[in-house]
Coordinates of C-alpha atoms and ligand atoms in Angstrom, one line a residue:
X61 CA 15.9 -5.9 -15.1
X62 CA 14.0 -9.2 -14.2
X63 CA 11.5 -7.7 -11.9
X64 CA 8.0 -7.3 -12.6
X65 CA 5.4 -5.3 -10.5
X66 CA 2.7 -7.7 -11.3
X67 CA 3.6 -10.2 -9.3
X68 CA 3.4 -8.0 -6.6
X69 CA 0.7 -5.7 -7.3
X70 CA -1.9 -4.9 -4.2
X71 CA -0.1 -6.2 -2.2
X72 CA 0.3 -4.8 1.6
X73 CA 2.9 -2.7 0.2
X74 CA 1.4 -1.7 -2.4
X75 CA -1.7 -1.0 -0.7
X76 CA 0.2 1.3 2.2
X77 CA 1.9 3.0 -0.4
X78 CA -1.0 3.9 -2.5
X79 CA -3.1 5.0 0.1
X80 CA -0.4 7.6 0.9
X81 CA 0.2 8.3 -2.3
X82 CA -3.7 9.4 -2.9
X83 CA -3.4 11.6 0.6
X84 CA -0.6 13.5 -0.9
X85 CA -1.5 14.4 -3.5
X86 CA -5.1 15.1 -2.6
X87 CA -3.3 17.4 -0.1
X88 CA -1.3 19.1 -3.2
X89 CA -4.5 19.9 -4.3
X90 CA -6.0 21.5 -1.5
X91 CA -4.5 24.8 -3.0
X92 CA -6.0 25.6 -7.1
X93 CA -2.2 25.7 -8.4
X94 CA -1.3 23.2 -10.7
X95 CA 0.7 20.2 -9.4
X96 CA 3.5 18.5 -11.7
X97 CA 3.3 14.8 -10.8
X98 CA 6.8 12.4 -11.5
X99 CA 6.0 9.3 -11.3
X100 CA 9.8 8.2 -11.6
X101 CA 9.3 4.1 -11.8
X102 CA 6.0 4.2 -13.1
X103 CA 5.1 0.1 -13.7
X104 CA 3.0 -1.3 -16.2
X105 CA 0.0 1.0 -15.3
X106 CA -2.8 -1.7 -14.3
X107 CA -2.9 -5.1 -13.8
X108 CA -5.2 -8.3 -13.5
X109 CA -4.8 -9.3 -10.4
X110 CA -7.2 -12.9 -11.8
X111 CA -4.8 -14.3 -13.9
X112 CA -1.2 -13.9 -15.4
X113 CA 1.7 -13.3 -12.5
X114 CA -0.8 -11.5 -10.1
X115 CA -3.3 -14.8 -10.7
X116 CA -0.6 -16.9 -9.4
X117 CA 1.7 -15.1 -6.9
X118 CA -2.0 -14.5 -5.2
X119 CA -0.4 -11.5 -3.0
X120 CA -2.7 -9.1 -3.5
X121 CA -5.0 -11.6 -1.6
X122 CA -3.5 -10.4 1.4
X123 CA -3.9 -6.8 0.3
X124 CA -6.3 -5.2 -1.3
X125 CA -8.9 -7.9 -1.1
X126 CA -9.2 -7.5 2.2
X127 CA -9.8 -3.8 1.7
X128 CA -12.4 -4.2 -1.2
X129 CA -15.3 -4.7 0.9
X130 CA -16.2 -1.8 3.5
X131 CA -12.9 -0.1 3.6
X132 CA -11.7 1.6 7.2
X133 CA -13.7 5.2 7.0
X134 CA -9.5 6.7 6.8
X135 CA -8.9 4.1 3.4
X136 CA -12.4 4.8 1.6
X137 CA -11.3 8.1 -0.5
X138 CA -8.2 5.5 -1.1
X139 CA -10.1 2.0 -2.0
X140 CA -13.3 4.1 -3.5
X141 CA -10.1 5.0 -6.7
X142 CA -9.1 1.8 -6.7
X143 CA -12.5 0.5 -7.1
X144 CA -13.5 3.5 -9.7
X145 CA -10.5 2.5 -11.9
X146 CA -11.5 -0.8 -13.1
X147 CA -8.4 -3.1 -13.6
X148 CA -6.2 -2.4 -10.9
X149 CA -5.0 0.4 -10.8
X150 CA -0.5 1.0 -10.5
X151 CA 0.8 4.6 -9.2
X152 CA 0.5 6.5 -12.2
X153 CA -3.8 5.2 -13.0
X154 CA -4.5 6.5 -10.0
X155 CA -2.8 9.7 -10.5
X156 CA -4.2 10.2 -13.4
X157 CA -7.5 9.5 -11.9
X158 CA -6.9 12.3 -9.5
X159 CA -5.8 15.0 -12.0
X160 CA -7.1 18.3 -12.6
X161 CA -6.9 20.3 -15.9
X162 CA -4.1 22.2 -14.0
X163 CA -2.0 19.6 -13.2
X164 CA 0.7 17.5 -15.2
X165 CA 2.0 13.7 -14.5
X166 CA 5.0 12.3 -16.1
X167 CA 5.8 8.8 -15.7
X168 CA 9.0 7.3 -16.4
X169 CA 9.0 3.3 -17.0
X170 CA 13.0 1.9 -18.4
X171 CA 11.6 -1.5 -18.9
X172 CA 10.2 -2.0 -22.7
X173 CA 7.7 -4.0 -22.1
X174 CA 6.2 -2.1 -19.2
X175 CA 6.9 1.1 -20.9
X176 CA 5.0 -0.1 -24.0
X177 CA 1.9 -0.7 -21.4
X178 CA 2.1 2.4 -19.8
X179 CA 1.7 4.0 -23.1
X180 CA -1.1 2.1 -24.6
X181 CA -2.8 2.8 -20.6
X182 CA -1.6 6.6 -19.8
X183 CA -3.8 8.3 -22.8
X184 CA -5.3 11.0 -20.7
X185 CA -3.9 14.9 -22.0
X186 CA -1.2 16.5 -18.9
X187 CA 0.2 13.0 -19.3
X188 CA 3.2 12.3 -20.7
X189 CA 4.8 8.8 -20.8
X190 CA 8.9 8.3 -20.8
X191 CA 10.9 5.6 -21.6
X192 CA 14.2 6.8 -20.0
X193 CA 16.0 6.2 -16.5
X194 CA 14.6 7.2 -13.5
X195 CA 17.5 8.3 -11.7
X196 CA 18.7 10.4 -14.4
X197 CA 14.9 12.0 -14.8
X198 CA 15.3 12.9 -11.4
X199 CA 17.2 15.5 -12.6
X200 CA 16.1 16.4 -15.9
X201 CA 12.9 16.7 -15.4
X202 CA 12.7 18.9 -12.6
X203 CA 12.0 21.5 -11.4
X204 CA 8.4 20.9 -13.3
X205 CA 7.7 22.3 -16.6
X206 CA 5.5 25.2 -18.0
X207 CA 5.4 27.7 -15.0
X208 CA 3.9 24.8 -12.6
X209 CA 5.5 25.7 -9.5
X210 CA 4.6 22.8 -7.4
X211 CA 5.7 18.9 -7.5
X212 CA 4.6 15.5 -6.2
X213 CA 7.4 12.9 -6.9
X214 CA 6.6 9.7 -6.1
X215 CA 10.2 7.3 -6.1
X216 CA 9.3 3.3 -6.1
X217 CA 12.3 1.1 -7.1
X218 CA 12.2 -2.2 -7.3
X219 CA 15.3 -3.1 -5.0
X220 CA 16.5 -5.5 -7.6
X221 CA 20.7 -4.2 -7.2
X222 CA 22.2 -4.6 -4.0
X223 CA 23.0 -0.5 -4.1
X224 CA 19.1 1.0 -4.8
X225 CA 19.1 2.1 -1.1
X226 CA 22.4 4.4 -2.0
X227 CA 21.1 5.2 -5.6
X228 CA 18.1 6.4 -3.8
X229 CA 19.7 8.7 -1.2
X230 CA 21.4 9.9 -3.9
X231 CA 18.6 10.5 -6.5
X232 CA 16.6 12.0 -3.7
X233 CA 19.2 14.4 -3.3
X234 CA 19.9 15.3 -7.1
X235 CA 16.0 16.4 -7.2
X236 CA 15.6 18.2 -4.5
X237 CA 18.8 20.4 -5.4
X238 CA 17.0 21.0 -8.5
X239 CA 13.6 21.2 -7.0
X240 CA 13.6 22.0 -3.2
X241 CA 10.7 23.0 -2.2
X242 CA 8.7 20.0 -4.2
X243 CA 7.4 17.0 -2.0
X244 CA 9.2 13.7 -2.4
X245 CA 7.6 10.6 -1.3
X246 CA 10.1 7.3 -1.6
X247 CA 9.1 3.6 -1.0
X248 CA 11.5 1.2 0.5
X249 CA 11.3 -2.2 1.7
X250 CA 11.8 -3.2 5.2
X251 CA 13.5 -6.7 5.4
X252 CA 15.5 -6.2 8.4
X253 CA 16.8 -3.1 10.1
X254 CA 20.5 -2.5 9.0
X255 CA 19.6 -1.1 5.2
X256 CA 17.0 0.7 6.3
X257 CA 19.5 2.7 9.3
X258 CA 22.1 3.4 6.8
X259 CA 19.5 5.1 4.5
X260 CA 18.0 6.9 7.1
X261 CA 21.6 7.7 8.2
X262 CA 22.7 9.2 4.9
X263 CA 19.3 11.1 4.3
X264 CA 20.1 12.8 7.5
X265 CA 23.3 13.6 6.6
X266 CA 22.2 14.6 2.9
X267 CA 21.5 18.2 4.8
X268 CA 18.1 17.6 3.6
X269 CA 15.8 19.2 5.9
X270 CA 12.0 18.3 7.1
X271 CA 12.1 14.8 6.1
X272 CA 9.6 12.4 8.0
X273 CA 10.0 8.1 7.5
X274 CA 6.9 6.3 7.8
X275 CA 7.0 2.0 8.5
X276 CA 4.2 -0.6 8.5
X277 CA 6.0 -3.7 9.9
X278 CA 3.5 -7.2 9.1
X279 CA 5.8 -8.3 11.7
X280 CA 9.7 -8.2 13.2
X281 CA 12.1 -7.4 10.4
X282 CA 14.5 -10.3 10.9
X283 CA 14.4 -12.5 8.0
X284 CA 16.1 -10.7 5.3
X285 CA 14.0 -13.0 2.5
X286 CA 10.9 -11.7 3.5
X287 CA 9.5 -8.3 2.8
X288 CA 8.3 -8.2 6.6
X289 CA 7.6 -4.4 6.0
X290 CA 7.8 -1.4 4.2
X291 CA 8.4 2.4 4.7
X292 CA 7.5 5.6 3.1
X293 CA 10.1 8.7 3.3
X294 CA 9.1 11.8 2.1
X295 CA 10.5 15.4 2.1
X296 CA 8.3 18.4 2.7
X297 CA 5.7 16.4 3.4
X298 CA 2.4 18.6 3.5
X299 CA 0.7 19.5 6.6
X300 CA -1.0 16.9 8.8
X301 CA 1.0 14.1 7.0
X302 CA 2.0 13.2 10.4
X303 CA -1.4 12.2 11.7
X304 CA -2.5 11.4 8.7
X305 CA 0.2 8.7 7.8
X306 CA -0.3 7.2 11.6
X307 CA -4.0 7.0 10.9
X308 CA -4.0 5.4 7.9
X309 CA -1.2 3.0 8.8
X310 CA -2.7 1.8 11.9
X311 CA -6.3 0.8 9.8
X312 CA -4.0 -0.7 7.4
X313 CA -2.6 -3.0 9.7
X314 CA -5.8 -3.9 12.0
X315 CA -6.8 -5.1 8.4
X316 CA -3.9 -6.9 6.9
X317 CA -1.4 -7.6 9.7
X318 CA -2.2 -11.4 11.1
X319 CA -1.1 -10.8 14.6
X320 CA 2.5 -11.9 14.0
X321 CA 5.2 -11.0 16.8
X322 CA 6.6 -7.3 15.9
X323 CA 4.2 -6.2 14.3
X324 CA 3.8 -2.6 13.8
X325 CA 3.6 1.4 12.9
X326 CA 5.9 3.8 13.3
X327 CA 6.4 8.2 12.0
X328 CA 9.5 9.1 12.7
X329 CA 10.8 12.5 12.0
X330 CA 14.4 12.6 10.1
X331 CA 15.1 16.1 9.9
X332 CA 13.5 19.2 11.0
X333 CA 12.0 21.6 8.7
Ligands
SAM175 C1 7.9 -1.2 -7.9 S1 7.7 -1.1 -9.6 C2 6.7 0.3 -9.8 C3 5.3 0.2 -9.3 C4 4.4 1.4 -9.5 N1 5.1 2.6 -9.0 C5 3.1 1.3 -8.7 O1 3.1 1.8 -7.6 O2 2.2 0.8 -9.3 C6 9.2 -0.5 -10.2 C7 9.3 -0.3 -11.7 O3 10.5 0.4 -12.0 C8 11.0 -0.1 -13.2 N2 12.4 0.3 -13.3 C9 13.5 -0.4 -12.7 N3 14.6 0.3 -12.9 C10 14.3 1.5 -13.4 C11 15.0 2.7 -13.8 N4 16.3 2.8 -13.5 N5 14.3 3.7 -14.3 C12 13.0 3.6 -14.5 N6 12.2 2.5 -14.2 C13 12.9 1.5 -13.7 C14 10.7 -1.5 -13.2 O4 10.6 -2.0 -14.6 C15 9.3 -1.6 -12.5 O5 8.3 -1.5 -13.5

């Protein structure tokens, strides 16, 4: 396990997936039932982006420092967080950030030294913190505990082994056999097209249904050493995700795409509900 979020943190990805992230779960919450959040590859829970491996890799200078200052009006619930939460904020801060005293998160981080973070970070009470694998926790720890009878679980490998697209597909499919009705939001990374058809190929033939894939491409997906794009699947996604993804993705890219060739959005539907 050599791969360490800070280096990446706020960038584009980052930033696309975080600003759906927030519309999810703000969506879960449109209803007073409590939400059980899984935060499945949780991270080190902030970061400096001004020094360490953030401070040099400089990506988020193409991410969220172009969002920092007078966000798009669809990014501002989004970018107000990240501002409100100090040092930046990973996936599980800004959960947090977002809970009610009805709703539970549990984050699970295998790396030690992240784990040990996340712990010292994630002090708030409905949040537990779990050293343990996330693709087993997939199916222990659903369906959610105590009663709660709705889920957010938010899957964000780091794509380090040459298999994560099939360990996804298949982790996807142990939780939602123990938790159907729960919404599962995945990242993946789009570095050129054939990894990302043959896990949109076995999702579709998981029997899954009402699945939708959202992409921001910074520009044509050809050079497979280059994240040139990234995609969000999600199961069950709530209403208006639809709109709401194309929205969002479209500001995110009039601000950080640099007019390259291929650029682009896409929401494509999977599987019908
Ligand atoms: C992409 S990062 C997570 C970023 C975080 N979700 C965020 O949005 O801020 C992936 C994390 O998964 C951890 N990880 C890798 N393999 C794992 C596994 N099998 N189970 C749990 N965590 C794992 C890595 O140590 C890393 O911190």
């Amino acid at each position: 396990m050599n791969y360490r979020h800070s280096f990446h943190a706020g960038n584009p990805s980052d930033c696309m997936k975080h600003a759906l992230l927030v519309w999810l779960l703000r969506a879960l919450q449109r209803k007073p039932a409590g939400v059980f959040v899984l935060d499945t590859h949780a991270g080190a829970g902030r970061t400096d982006l001004t020094a360490g491996p953030a401070g040099r890799s400089g990506e988020w200078r193409s991410g969220i420092e172009r969002l920092l200052d007078d966000p798009p009006d669809v990014l501002a619930d989004y970018v107000t967080l990240v501002r409100d939460c100090g040092l930046y904020p990973g996936s599980p801060v800004l959960i947090e950030a977002l809970l009610r005293p009805q709703d539970r998160l549990a984050c699970c981080e295998l790396h030690p030294e992240e784990a040990a973070a996340l712990r010292a970070t994630m002090r708030g009470s409905g949040v537990s913190v779990h050293q343990r694998d996330a693709w087993e926790a997939l199916g222990a720890l659903l369906p959610p505990p105590q009663g709660l009878r709705r889920a957010l679980v938010l899957v964000d490998p780091p794509y380090e082994a040459a298999d994560e697209f099939s360990q996804l597909a298949a982790g996807l499919a142990r939780g939602h056999a123990r938790f159907p009705t729960g919404v599962f939001a995945a990242w993946y990374p789009v570095k050129h097209r054939a990894p990302v058809r043959a896990f949109h190929t076995a999702i579709r033939a998981s029997g899954m249904r009402d699945v939708v894939a959202v992409e921001l491409w910074l520009r044509e997906p050809l050079d497979a050493a280059r994240l040139n794009g990234c995609g969000l699947l999600v199961v069950n996604p709530p209403f208006g995700f639809e709109a709401a993804a194309q929205e969002r993705l479209a500001a995110l890219l009039e601000r950080l795409g640099a007019g390259e060739s291929g650029q682009g959005v896409s929401v494509e539907r999977l599987a019908d509900e």
